[in-house]
mmCIF file with all atom_site columns, C-alpha atoms in Angstrom:
data_model
loop_
_atom_site.group_PDB
_atom_site.id
_atom_site.type_symbol
_atom_site.label_atom_id
_atom_site.label_alt_id
_atom_site.label_comp_id
_atom_site.label_asym_id
_atom_site.label_entity_id
_atom_site.label_seq_id
_atom_site.pdbx_PDB_ins_code
_atom_site.Cartn_x
_atom_site.Cartn_y
_atom_site.Cartn_z
_atom_site.occupancy
_atom_site.B_iso_or_equiv
_atom_site.pdbx_formal_charge
_atom_site.auth_seq_id
_atom_site.auth_comp_id
_atom_site.auth_asym_id
_atom_site.auth_atom_id
_atom_site.pdbx_PDB_model_num
ATOM 1   C CA . UNK A 1 1   ? 8.615   -56.484 92.425 1.00 55.00 ? 271 UNK A CA 1
ATOM 2   C CA . UNK A 1 2   ? 10.370  -57.755 89.302 1.00 56.00 ? 272 UNK A CA 1
ATOM 3   C CA . UNK A 1 3   ? 11.625  -55.398 86.614 1.00 49.00 ? 273 UNK A CA 1
ATOM 4   C CA . UNK A 1 4   ? 9.022   -56.822 84.226 1.00 51.00 ? 274 UNK A CA 1
ATOM 5   C CA . UNK A 1 5   ? 6.177   -56.018 86.649 1.00 53.00 ? 275 UNK A CA 1
ATOM 6   C CA . UNK A 1 6   ? 7.604   -52.538 87.291 1.00 53.00 ? 276 UNK A CA 1
ATOM 7   C CA . UNK A 1 7   ? 7.662   -51.847 83.529 1.00 45.00 ? 277 UNK A CA 1
ATOM 8   C CA . UNK A 1 8   ? 4.101   -53.148 83.163 1.00 46.00 ? 278 UNK A CA 1
ATOM 9   C CA . UNK A 1 9   ? 2.920   -50.938 86.053 1.00 54.00 ? 279 UNK A CA 1
ATOM 10  C CA . UNK A 1 10  ? 4.558   -47.841 84.531 1.00 50.00 ? 280 UNK A CA 1
ATOM 11  C CA . UNK A 1 11  ? 2.892   -48.598 81.188 1.00 40.00 ? 281 UNK A CA 1
ATOM 12  C CA . UNK A 1 12  ? -0.531  -48.788 82.840 1.00 40.00 ? 282 UNK A CA 1
ATOM 13  C CA . UNK A 1 13  ? 0.081   -45.489 84.618 1.00 46.00 ? 283 UNK A CA 1
ATOM 14  C CA . UNK A 1 14  ? 1.086   -43.846 81.322 1.00 42.00 ? 284 UNK A CA 1
ATOM 15  C CA . UNK A 1 15  ? -1.838  -45.302 79.350 1.00 37.00 ? 285 UNK A CA 1
ATOM 16  C CA . UNK A 1 16  ? -4.216  -42.341 79.853 1.00 43.00 ? 286 UNK A CA 1
ATOM 17  C CA . UNK A 1 17  ? -1.541  -39.946 78.604 1.00 39.00 ? 287 UNK A CA 1
ATOM 18  C CA . UNK A 1 18  ? -0.728  -42.179 75.635 1.00 32.00 ? 288 UNK A CA 1
ATOM 19  C CA . UNK A 1 19  ? -4.401  -42.392 74.686 1.00 33.00 ? 289 UNK A CA 1
ATOM 20  C CA . UNK A 1 20  ? -4.629  -38.615 74.855 1.00 37.00 ? 290 UNK A CA 1
ATOM 21  C CA . UNK A 1 21  ? -1.870  -38.424 72.229 1.00 34.00 ? 291 UNK A CA 1
ATOM 22  C CA . UNK A 1 22  ? -3.909  -40.355 69.664 1.00 39.00 ? 292 UNK A CA 1
ATOM 23  C CA . UNK A 1 23  ? -4.682  -38.210 66.623 1.00 46.00 ? 293 UNK A CA 1
ATOM 24  C CA . UNK A 1 24  ? -8.220  -36.866 66.830 1.00 46.00 ? 294 UNK A CA 1
ATOM 25  C CA . UNK A 1 25  ? -8.944  -38.138 63.326 1.00 45.00 ? 295 UNK A CA 1
ATOM 26  C CA . UNK A 1 26  ? -9.145  -41.563 64.983 1.00 53.00 ? 296 UNK A CA 1
ATOM 27  C CA . UNK A 1 27  ? -12.510 -40.449 66.378 1.00 58.00 ? 297 UNK A CA 1
ATOM 28  C CA . UNK A 1 28  ? -13.782 -39.541 62.895 1.00 68.00 ? 298 UNK A CA 1
ATOM 29  C CA . UNK A 1 29  ? -16.008 -42.193 61.362 1.00 83.00 ? 299 UNK A CA 1
ATOM 30  C CA . UNK A 1 30  ? -14.981 -43.785 58.096 1.00 85.00 ? 300 UNK A CA 1
ATOM 31  C CA . UNK A 1 31  ? -18.049 -42.283 56.460 1.00 87.00 ? 301 UNK A CA 1
ATOM 32  C CA . UNK A 1 32  ? -17.114 -38.772 57.597 1.00 88.00 ? 302 UNK A CA 1
ATOM 33  C CA . UNK A 1 33  ? -13.516 -39.315 56.473 1.00 88.00 ? 303 UNK A CA 1
ATOM 34  C CA . UNK A 1 34  ? -14.723 -40.250 52.991 1.00 90.00 ? 304 UNK A CA 1
ATOM 35  C CA . UNK A 1 35  ? -17.107 -37.281 52.884 1.00 92.00 ? 305 UNK A CA 1
ATOM 36  C CA . UNK A 1 36  ? -14.351 -34.922 53.985 1.00 92.00 ? 306 UNK A CA 1
ATOM 37  C CA . UNK A 1 37  ? -11.919 -36.201 51.375 1.00 93.00 ? 307 UNK A CA 1
ATOM 38  C CA . UNK A 1 38  ? -14.563 -35.942 48.636 1.00 94.00 ? 308 UNK A CA 1
ATOM 39  C CA . UNK A 1 39  ? -15.222 -32.360 49.719 1.00 94.00 ? 309 UNK A CA 1
ATOM 40  C CA . UNK A 1 40  ? -11.484 -31.609 49.627 1.00 94.00 ? 310 UNK A CA 1
ATOM 41  C CA . UNK A 1 41  ? -11.147 -33.191 46.177 1.00 95.00 ? 311 UNK A CA 1
ATOM 42  C CA . UNK A 1 42  ? -14.076 -31.177 44.849 1.00 96.00 ? 312 UNK A CA 1
ATOM 43  C CA . UNK A 1 43  ? -12.784 -27.961 46.380 1.00 95.00 ? 313 UNK A CA 1
ATOM 44  C CA . UNK A 1 44  ? -9.311  -28.519 44.935 1.00 95.00 ? 314 UNK A CA 1
ATOM 45  C CA . UNK A 1 45  ? -10.657 -29.296 41.468 1.00 96.00 ? 315 UNK A CA 1
ATOM 46  C CA . UNK A 1 46  ? -12.989 -26.288 41.441 1.00 97.00 ? 316 UNK A CA 1
ATOM 47  C CA . UNK A 1 47  ? -10.269 -23.898 42.622 1.00 96.00 ? 317 UNK A CA 1
ATOM 48  C CA . UNK A 1 48  ? -7.714  -25.144 40.091 1.00 97.00 ? 318 UNK A CA 1
ATOM 49  C CA . UNK A 1 49  ? -10.111 -24.948 37.150 1.00 97.00 ? 319 UNK A CA 1
ATOM 50  C CA . UNK A 1 50  ? -11.363 -21.503 38.192 1.00 97.00 ? 320 UNK A CA 1
ATOM 51  C CA . UNK A 1 51  ? -7.819  -20.128 38.513 1.00 97.00 ? 321 UNK A CA 1
ATOM 52  C CA . UNK A 1 52  ? -6.302  -21.720 35.404 1.00 98.00 ? 322 UNK A CA 1
ATOM 53  C CA . UNK A 1 53  ? -9.151  -22.135 32.926 1.00 97.00 ? 323 UNK A CA 1
ATOM 54  C CA . UNK A 1 54  ? -9.421  -18.452 32.046 1.00 97.00 ? 324 UNK A CA 1
ATOM 55  C CA . UNK A 1 55  ? -7.460  -15.812 30.160 1.00 96.00 ? 325 UNK A CA 1
ATOM 56  C CA . UNK A 1 56  ? -4.043  -15.368 31.780 1.00 97.00 ? 326 UNK A CA 1
ATOM 57  C CA . UNK A 1 57  ? -4.680  -18.303 34.105 1.00 98.00 ? 327 UNK A CA 1
ATOM 58  C CA . UNK A 1 58  ? -1.334  -19.697 32.950 1.00 98.00 ? 328 UNK A CA 1
ATOM 59  C CA . UNK A 1 59  ? 0.238   -16.745 31.167 1.00 97.00 ? 329 UNK A CA 1
ATOM 60  C CA . UNK A 1 60  ? -0.247  -14.388 34.122 1.00 97.00 ? 330 UNK A CA 1
ATOM 61  C CA . UNK A 1 61  ? 0.766   -16.801 36.877 1.00 98.00 ? 331 UNK A CA 1
ATOM 62  C CA . UNK A 1 62  ? 4.556   -17.232 37.307 1.00 96.00 ? 332 UNK A CA 1
ATOM 63  C CA . UNK A 1 63  ? 4.017   -20.488 39.236 1.00 97.00 ? 333 UNK A CA 1
ATOM 64  C CA . UNK A 1 64  ? 2.481   -22.250 36.216 1.00 98.00 ? 334 UNK A CA 1
ATOM 65  C CA . UNK A 1 65  ? 3.396   -20.067 33.220 1.00 97.00 ? 335 UNK A CA 1
ATOM 66  C CA . UNK A 1 66  ? 4.649   -22.289 30.405 1.00 95.00 ? 336 UNK A CA 1
ATOM 67  C CA . UNK A 1 67  ? 8.082   -21.360 29.073 1.00 90.00 ? 337 UNK A CA 1
ATOM 68  C CA . UNK A 1 68  ? 10.200  -23.022 26.426 1.00 84.00 ? 338 UNK A CA 1
ATOM 69  C CA . UNK A 1 69  ? 11.746  -26.268 27.718 1.00 81.00 ? 339 UNK A CA 1
ATOM 70  C CA . UNK A 1 70  ? 15.330  -26.966 28.710 1.00 74.00 ? 340 UNK A CA 1
ATOM 71  C CA . UNK A 1 71  ? 18.049  -25.016 26.999 1.00 68.00 ? 341 UNK A CA 1
ATOM 72  C CA . UNK A 1 72  ? 15.628  -23.646 24.419 1.00 71.00 ? 342 UNK A CA 1
ATOM 73  C CA . UNK A 1 73  ? 14.550  -21.209 27.121 1.00 66.00 ? 343 UNK A CA 1
ATOM 74  C CA . UNK A 1 74  ? 18.126  -19.937 27.342 1.00 64.00 ? 344 UNK A CA 1
ATOM 75  C CA . UNK A 1 75  ? 18.071  -19.255 23.601 1.00 56.00 ? 345 UNK A CA 1
ATOM 76  C CA . UNK A 1 76  ? 15.117  -16.879 23.821 1.00 56.00 ? 346 UNK A CA 1
ATOM 77  C CA . UNK A 1 77  ? 17.276  -13.865 24.603 1.00 59.00 ? 347 UNK A CA 1
ATOM 78  C CA . UNK A 1 78  ? 19.474  -14.604 21.599 1.00 54.00 ? 348 UNK A CA 1
ATOM 79  C CA . UNK A 1 79  ? 16.427  -14.835 19.341 1.00 54.00 ? 349 UNK A CA 1
ATOM 80  C CA . UNK A 1 80  ? 15.197  -11.503 20.673 1.00 57.00 ? 350 UNK A CA 1
ATOM 81  C CA . UNK A 1 81  ? 18.595  -9.959  19.917 1.00 54.00 ? 351 UNK A CA 1
ATOM 82  C CA . UNK A 1 82  ? 18.234  -11.291 16.371 1.00 51.00 ? 352 UNK A CA 1
ATOM 83  C CA . UNK A 1 83  ? 14.934  -9.451  15.953 1.00 55.00 ? 353 UNK A CA 1
ATOM 84  C CA . UNK A 1 84  ? 12.676  -12.455 16.476 1.00 57.00 ? 354 UNK A CA 1
ATOM 85  C CA . UNK A 1 85  ? 11.370  -11.353 19.873 1.00 58.00 ? 355 UNK A CA 1
ATOM 86  C CA . UNK A 1 86  ? 7.784   -10.926 18.729 1.00 71.00 ? 356 UNK A CA 1
ATOM 87  C CA . UNK A 1 87  ? 7.701   -14.408 17.203 1.00 73.00 ? 357 UNK A CA 1
ATOM 88  C CA . UNK A 1 88  ? 8.935   -15.893 20.468 1.00 75.00 ? 358 UNK A CA 1
ATOM 89  C CA . UNK A 1 89  ? 6.328   -13.970 22.468 1.00 81.00 ? 359 UNK A CA 1
ATOM 90  C CA . UNK A 1 90  ? 3.595   -15.085 20.067 1.00 83.00 ? 360 UNK A CA 1
ATOM 91  C CA . UNK A 1 91  ? 4.630   -18.714 20.546 1.00 83.00 ? 361 UNK A CA 1
ATOM 92  C CA . UNK A 1 92  ? 4.765   -18.424 24.345 1.00 87.00 ? 362 UNK A CA 1
ATOM 93  C CA . UNK A 1 93  ? 1.374   -16.730 24.416 1.00 91.00 ? 363 UNK A CA 1
ATOM 94  C CA . UNK A 1 94  ? -0.136  -19.426 22.194 1.00 90.00 ? 364 UNK A CA 1
ATOM 95  C CA . UNK A 1 95  ? 1.307   -22.179 24.399 1.00 91.00 ? 365 UNK A CA 1
ATOM 96  C CA . UNK A 1 96  ? -0.235  -20.690 27.529 1.00 95.00 ? 366 UNK A CA 1
ATOM 97  C CA . UNK A 1 97  ? -3.553  -19.913 25.837 1.00 95.00 ? 367 UNK A CA 1
ATOM 98  C CA . UNK A 1 98  ? -3.741  -23.551 24.721 1.00 95.00 ? 368 UNK A CA 1
ATOM 99  C CA . UNK A 1 99  ? -3.298  -24.718 28.318 1.00 96.00 ? 369 UNK A CA 1
ATOM 100 C CA . UNK A 1 100 ? -5.961  -22.271 29.501 1.00 97.00 ? 370 UNK A CA 1
ATOM 101 C CA . UNK A 1 101 ? -8.360  -23.644 26.892 1.00 96.00 ? 371 UNK A CA 1
ATOM 102 C CA . UNK A 1 102 ? -7.713  -27.262 27.884 1.00 97.00 ? 372 UNK A CA 1
ATOM 103 C CA . UNK A 1 103 ? -8.120  -27.044 31.667 1.00 97.00 ? 373 UNK A CA 1
ATOM 104 C CA . UNK A 1 104 ? -11.942 -26.655 31.848 1.00 97.00 ? 374 UNK A CA 1
ATOM 105 C CA . UNK A 1 105 ? -12.283 -29.972 30.003 1.00 96.00 ? 375 UNK A CA 1
ATOM 106 C CA . UNK A 1 106 ? -10.816 -31.683 33.072 1.00 97.00 ? 376 UNK A CA 1
ATOM 107 C CA . UNK A 1 107 ? -13.964 -31.197 35.167 1.00 97.00 ? 377 UNK A CA 1
ATOM 108 C CA . UNK A 1 108 ? -15.871 -34.363 34.092 1.00 97.00 ? 378 UNK A CA 1
ATOM 109 C CA . UNK A 1 109 ? -12.896 -36.674 34.683 1.00 96.00 ? 379 UNK A CA 1
ATOM 110 C CA . UNK A 1 110 ? -12.064 -35.076 38.017 1.00 96.00 ? 380 UNK A CA 1
ATOM 111 C CA . UNK A 1 111 ? -15.713 -35.393 39.071 1.00 96.00 ? 381 UNK A CA 1
ATOM 112 C CA . UNK A 1 112 ? -15.732 -39.041 38.017 1.00 96.00 ? 382 UNK A CA 1
ATOM 113 C CA . UNK A 1 113 ? -12.611 -39.706 40.074 1.00 96.00 ? 383 UNK A CA 1
ATOM 114 C CA . UNK A 1 114 ? -14.255 -38.146 43.128 1.00 95.00 ? 384 UNK A CA 1
ATOM 115 C CA . UNK A 1 115 ? -17.346 -40.338 42.735 1.00 94.00 ? 385 UNK A CA 1
ATOM 116 C CA . UNK A 1 116 ? -15.193 -43.462 42.329 1.00 94.00 ? 386 UNK A CA 1
ATOM 117 C CA . UNK A 1 117 ? -13.392 -42.898 45.629 1.00 92.00 ? 387 UNK A CA 1
ATOM 118 C CA . UNK A 1 118 ? -14.124 -45.630 48.163 1.00 92.00 ? 388 UNK A CA 1
ATOM 119 C CA . UNK A 1 119 ? -14.506 -45.255 51.935 1.00 90.00 ? 389 UNK A CA 1
ATOM 120 C CA . UNK A 1 120 ? -11.193 -47.084 52.305 1.00 91.00 ? 390 UNK A CA 1
ATOM 121 C CA . UNK A 1 121 ? -9.577  -44.545 49.949 1.00 90.00 ? 391 UNK A CA 1
ATOM 122 C CA . UNK A 1 122 ? -10.950 -41.743 52.100 1.00 90.00 ? 392 UNK A CA 1
ATOM 123 C CA . UNK A 1 123 ? -9.501  -43.093 55.337 1.00 87.00 ? 393 UNK A CA 1
ATOM 124 C CA . UNK A 1 124 ? -6.111  -43.727 53.704 1.00 89.00 ? 394 UNK A CA 1
ATOM 125 C CA . UNK A 1 125 ? -5.954  -40.278 52.100 1.00 89.00 ? 395 UNK A CA 1
ATOM 126 C CA . UNK A 1 126 ? -6.917  -38.582 55.345 1.00 85.00 ? 396 UNK A CA 1
ATOM 127 C CA . UNK A 1 127 ? -3.983  -40.232 57.074 1.00 83.00 ? 397 UNK A CA 1
ATOM 128 C CA . UNK A 1 128 ? -1.625  -39.546 54.176 1.00 83.00 ? 398 UNK A CA 1
ATOM 129 C CA . UNK A 1 129 ? 0.791   -36.719 53.521 1.00 83.00 ? 399 UNK A CA 1
ATOM 130 C CA . UNK A 1 130 ? 0.086   -33.086 52.717 1.00 87.00 ? 400 UNK A CA 1
ATOM 131 C CA . UNK A 1 131 ? -0.536  -33.860 49.047 1.00 91.00 ? 401 UNK A CA 1
ATOM 132 C CA . UNK A 1 132 ? -2.179  -37.291 49.310 1.00 93.00 ? 402 UNK A CA 1
ATOM 133 C CA . UNK A 1 133 ? -5.487  -35.917 47.985 1.00 92.00 ? 403 UNK A CA 1
ATOM 134 C CA . UNK A 1 134 ? -3.701  -34.410 44.976 1.00 94.00 ? 404 UNK A CA 1
ATOM 135 C CA . UNK A 1 135 ? -1.787  -37.625 44.315 1.00 95.00 ? 405 UNK A CA 1
ATOM 136 C CA . UNK A 1 136 ? -5.110  -39.507 44.249 1.00 95.00 ? 406 UNK A CA 1
ATOM 137 C CA . UNK A 1 137 ? -6.148  -37.239 41.367 1.00 95.00 ? 407 UNK A CA 1
ATOM 138 C CA . UNK A 1 138 ? -2.796  -37.773 39.642 1.00 96.00 ? 408 UNK A CA 1
ATOM 139 C CA . UNK A 1 139 ? -3.101  -41.572 39.800 1.00 95.00 ? 409 UNK A CA 1
ATOM 140 C CA . UNK A 1 140 ? -6.703  -41.600 38.664 1.00 95.00 ? 410 UNK A CA 1
ATOM 141 C CA . UNK A 1 141 ? -6.751  -38.883 36.018 1.00 97.00 ? 411 UNK A CA 1
ATOM 142 C CA . UNK A 1 142 ? -3.349  -37.864 34.643 1.00 97.00 ? 412 UNK A CA 1
ATOM 143 C CA . UNK A 1 143 ? -3.239  -40.428 31.825 1.00 97.00 ? 413 UNK A CA 1
ATOM 144 C CA . UNK A 1 144 ? -6.839  -39.997 30.616 1.00 97.00 ? 414 UNK A CA 1
ATOM 145 C CA . UNK A 1 145 ? -6.592  -36.221 30.980 1.00 97.00 ? 415 UNK A CA 1
ATOM 146 C CA . UNK A 1 146 ? -3.475  -36.219 28.821 1.00 97.00 ? 416 UNK A CA 1
ATOM 147 C CA . UNK A 1 147 ? -5.440  -37.900 26.030 1.00 96.00 ? 417 UNK A CA 1
ATOM 148 C CA . UNK A 1 148 ? -8.289  -35.446 26.502 1.00 96.00 ? 418 UNK A CA 1
ATOM 149 C CA . UNK A 1 149 ? -6.108  -32.329 26.588 1.00 97.00 ? 419 UNK A CA 1
ATOM 150 C CA . UNK A 1 150 ? -3.961  -33.194 23.568 1.00 96.00 ? 420 UNK A CA 1
ATOM 151 C CA . UNK A 1 151 ? -6.541  -32.519 20.816 1.00 96.00 ? 421 UNK A CA 1
ATOM 152 C CA . UNK A 1 152 ? -7.603  -29.276 22.506 1.00 96.00 ? 422 UNK A CA 1
ATOM 153 C CA . UNK A 1 153 ? -4.000  -28.109 22.707 1.00 94.00 ? 423 UNK A CA 1
ATOM 154 C CA . UNK A 1 154 ? -3.380  -29.245 19.133 1.00 92.00 ? 424 UNK A CA 1
ATOM 155 C CA . UNK A 1 155 ? -6.360  -27.260 17.860 1.00 91.00 ? 425 UNK A CA 1
ATOM 156 C CA . UNK A 1 156 ? -5.247  -24.161 19.765 1.00 90.00 ? 426 UNK A CA 1
ATOM 157 C CA . UNK A 1 157 ? -1.643  -24.307 18.562 1.00 87.00 ? 427 UNK A CA 1
ATOM 158 C CA . UNK A 1 158 ? -2.603  -24.979 14.942 1.00 84.00 ? 428 UNK A CA 1
ATOM 159 C CA . UNK A 1 159 ? -3.500  -21.303 14.765 1.00 79.00 ? 429 UNK A CA 1
ATOM 160 C CA . UNK A 1 160 ? 0.173   -20.451 15.287 1.00 76.00 ? 430 UNK A CA 1
ATOM 161 C CA . UNK A 1 161 ? 2.420   -20.860 12.279 1.00 73.00 ? 431 UNK A CA 1
ATOM 162 C CA . UNK A 1 162 ? 5.374   -21.146 14.650 1.00 71.00 ? 432 UNK A CA 1
ATOM 163 C CA . UNK A 1 163 ? 4.240   -24.543 15.965 1.00 78.00 ? 433 UNK A CA 1
ATOM 164 C CA . UNK A 1 164 ? 5.890   -26.436 13.119 1.00 79.00 ? 434 UNK A CA 1
ATOM 165 C CA . UNK A 1 165 ? 9.049   -24.383 13.511 1.00 77.00 ? 435 UNK A CA 1
ATOM 166 C CA . UNK A 1 166 ? 9.107   -25.237 17.217 1.00 78.00 ? 436 UNK A CA 1
ATOM 167 C CA . UNK A 1 167 ? 8.839   -28.947 16.459 1.00 77.00 ? 437 UNK A CA 1
ATOM 168 C CA . UNK A 1 168 ? 11.664  -28.745 13.929 1.00 78.00 ? 438 UNK A CA 1
ATOM 169 C CA . UNK A 1 169 ? 14.007  -26.850 16.267 1.00 77.00 ? 439 UNK A CA 1
ATOM 170 C CA . UNK A 1 170 ? 12.996  -28.876 19.327 1.00 78.00 ? 440 UNK A CA 1
ATOM 171 C CA . UNK A 1 171 ? 13.545  -32.133 17.463 1.00 79.00 ? 441 UNK A CA 1
ATOM 172 C CA . UNK A 1 172 ? 17.135  -31.136 16.734 1.00 78.00 ? 442 UNK A CA 1
ATOM 173 C CA . UNK A 1 173 ? 17.605  -29.952 20.329 1.00 77.00 ? 443 UNK A CA 1
ATOM 174 C CA . UNK A 1 174 ? 16.347  -33.288 21.661 1.00 80.00 ? 444 UNK A CA 1
ATOM 175 C CA . UNK A 1 175 ? 18.786  -35.086 19.379 1.00 80.00 ? 445 UNK A CA 1
ATOM 176 C CA . UNK A 1 176 ? 21.606  -33.055 20.932 1.00 76.00 ? 446 UNK A CA 1
ATOM 177 C CA . UNK A 1 177 ? 20.380  -33.748 24.448 1.00 80.00 ? 447 UNK A CA 1
ATOM 178 C CA . UNK A 1 178 ? 19.451  -30.116 25.077 1.00 72.00 ? 448 UNK A CA 1
ATOM 179 C CA . UNK A 1 179 ? 15.846  -30.939 25.982 1.00 78.00 ? 449 UNK A CA 1
ATOM 180 C CA . UNK A 1 180 ? 13.937  -34.085 26.923 1.00 83.00 ? 450 UNK A CA 1
ATOM 181 C CA . UNK A 1 181 ? 12.692  -36.126 23.977 1.00 83.00 ? 451 UNK A CA 1
ATOM 182 C CA . UNK A 1 182 ? 9.068   -35.878 25.181 1.00 81.00 ? 452 UNK A CA 1
ATOM 183 C CA . UNK A 1 183 ? 9.336   -32.081 24.978 1.00 80.00 ? 453 UNK A CA 1
ATOM 184 C CA . UNK A 1 184 ? 10.281  -32.105 21.299 1.00 78.00 ? 454 UNK A CA 1
ATOM 185 C CA . UNK A 1 185 ? 6.614   -31.977 20.228 1.00 85.00 ? 455 UNK A CA 1
ATOM 186 C CA . UNK A 1 186 ? 4.899   -28.690 21.027 1.00 86.00 ? 456 UNK A CA 1
ATOM 187 C CA . UNK A 1 187 ? 1.446   -30.167 21.608 1.00 91.00 ? 457 UNK A CA 1
ATOM 188 C CA . UNK A 1 188 ? 2.676   -32.918 23.915 1.00 91.00 ? 458 UNK A CA 1
ATOM 189 C CA . UNK A 1 189 ? 4.912   -30.500 25.803 1.00 91.00 ? 459 UNK A CA 1
ATOM 190 C CA . UNK A 1 190 ? 2.105   -28.017 26.429 1.00 94.00 ? 460 UNK A CA 1
ATOM 191 C CA . UNK A 1 191 ? -0.264  -30.833 27.407 1.00 96.00 ? 461 UNK A CA 1
ATOM 192 C CA . UNK A 1 192 ? 2.212   -32.094 29.997 1.00 96.00 ? 462 UNK A CA 1
ATOM 193 C CA . UNK A 1 193 ? 2.820   -28.621 31.417 1.00 96.00 ? 463 UNK A CA 1
ATOM 194 C CA . UNK A 1 194 ? -0.914  -27.904 31.537 1.00 97.00 ? 464 UNK A CA 1
ATOM 195 C CA . UNK A 1 195 ? -1.399  -31.021 33.659 1.00 98.00 ? 465 UNK A CA 1
ATOM 196 C CA . UNK A 1 196 ? 1.547   -30.070 35.874 1.00 97.00 ? 466 UNK A CA 1
ATOM 197 C CA . UNK A 1 197 ? -0.102  -26.699 36.485 1.00 98.00 ? 467 UNK A CA 1
ATOM 198 C CA . UNK A 1 198 ? -3.484  -28.246 37.178 1.00 98.00 ? 468 UNK A CA 1
ATOM 199 C CA . UNK A 1 199 ? -2.153  -30.625 39.823 1.00 97.00 ? 469 UNK A CA 1
ATOM 200 C CA . UNK A 1 200 ? 0.054   -27.913 41.320 1.00 97.00 ? 470 UNK A CA 1
ATOM 201 C CA . UNK A 1 201 ? -2.975  -25.705 41.917 1.00 97.00 ? 471 UNK A CA 1
ATOM 202 C CA . UNK A 1 202 ? -4.954  -28.608 43.371 1.00 96.00 ? 472 UNK A CA 1
ATOM 203 C CA . UNK A 1 203 ? -2.048  -29.280 45.738 1.00 96.00 ? 473 UNK A CA 1
ATOM 204 C CA . UNK A 1 204 ? -2.015  -25.633 46.819 1.00 96.00 ? 474 UNK A CA 1
ATOM 205 C CA . UNK A 1 205 ? -5.705  -25.831 47.687 1.00 95.00 ? 475 UNK A CA 1
ATOM 206 C CA . UNK A 1 206 ? -5.148  -29.077 49.592 1.00 94.00 ? 476 UNK A CA 1
ATOM 207 C CA . UNK A 1 207 ? -2.416  -27.440 51.684 1.00 93.00 ? 477 UNK A CA 1
ATOM 208 C CA . UNK A 1 208 ? -4.745  -24.536 52.473 1.00 93.00 ? 478 UNK A CA 1
ATOM 209 C CA . UNK A 1 209 ? -7.438  -26.955 53.647 1.00 93.00 ? 479 UNK A CA 1
ATOM 210 C CA . UNK A 1 210 ? -5.048  -28.932 55.832 1.00 90.00 ? 480 UNK A CA 1
ATOM 211 C CA . UNK A 1 211 ? -3.494  -25.765 57.290 1.00 92.00 ? 481 UNK A CA 1
ATOM 212 C CA . UNK A 1 212 ? -6.752  -23.941 58.019 1.00 93.00 ? 482 UNK A CA 1
ATOM 213 C CA . UNK A 1 213 ? -9.828  -26.195 57.724 1.00 92.00 ? 483 UNK A CA 1
ATOM 214 C CA . UNK A 1 214 ? -11.885 -23.749 59.776 1.00 92.00 ? 484 UNK A CA 1
ATOM 215 C CA . UNK A 1 215 ? -11.179 -21.009 57.247 1.00 92.00 ? 485 UNK A CA 1
ATOM 216 C CA . UNK A 1 216 ? -12.826 -23.042 54.486 1.00 91.00 ? 486 UNK A CA 1
ATOM 217 C CA . UNK A 1 217 ? -16.229 -22.415 56.053 1.00 92.00 ? 487 UNK A CA 1
ATOM 218 C CA . UNK A 1 218 ? -17.100 -26.074 55.487 1.00 92.00 ? 488 UNK A CA 1
ATOM 219 C CA . UNK A 1 219 ? -18.422 -28.046 58.478 1.00 93.00 ? 489 UNK A CA 1
ATOM 220 C CA . UNK A 1 220 ? -17.274 -31.406 57.105 1.00 91.00 ? 490 UNK A CA 1
ATOM 221 C CA . UNK A 1 221 ? -13.779 -30.120 56.270 1.00 91.00 ? 491 UNK A CA 1
ATOM 222 C CA . UNK A 1 222 ? -13.474 -28.595 59.730 1.00 91.00 ? 492 UNK A CA 1
ATOM 223 C CA . UNK A 1 223 ? -14.603 -31.849 61.363 1.00 89.00 ? 493 UNK A CA 1
ATOM 224 C CA . UNK A 1 224 ? -12.385 -34.155 59.332 1.00 87.00 ? 494 UNK A CA 1
ATOM 225 C CA . UNK A 1 225 ? -9.229  -32.076 58.905 1.00 87.00 ? 495 UNK A CA 1
ATOM 226 C CA . UNK A 1 226 ? -9.448  -30.079 62.119 1.00 84.00 ? 496 UNK A CA 1
ATOM 227 C CA . UNK A 1 227 ? -7.708  -32.726 64.180 1.00 68.00 ? 497 UNK A CA 1
ATOM 228 C CA . UNK A 1 228 ? -4.796  -33.402 61.840 1.00 64.00 ? 498 UNK A CA 1
#
């Protein structure tokens, strides 16, 4: 028997074992894959909004709490030593309260993104990485959400007289390269950090689903993600 035929024979003998190694998601229909991904998207959006869109949702959560950017954060202790500690705390509180106020407004756009997801999107996201569902939201909603959050954040920070002072100091800091230029405007900075927090919390929920789909109590999530 030639070497080629021997190799072919070994391949045939190994075929049952190779087929057994196929991921079980291959047996999930495209329709179920899309339904499972939509359920995961909805669950992630609901969890993120519930956790962040309330008092202390940002301020009380170290993972998403908004601090001053770049080297301005390092100057906080100096300001406190100069007797301006309360002003700094007022500004930080206002920044986080503005983010908390903006997050609930994300629900309609997130819901629209879920509805727009195609069956092909669902299959691709199911096979993707641990944060592929979250990245779908980022691609579809980050830019429009930024435009939607900005006026809410602006309205919330207008109540703080320190906002203008922040912009003046941050503008100089950006000119010196101490912070990023896009962080020199308080409203834009808080808007960006609010979105970072939103997508971070969605990603956390996605990881929970992928790690323990049975624990979600959802039949479709168990069926679709259970074999990953």
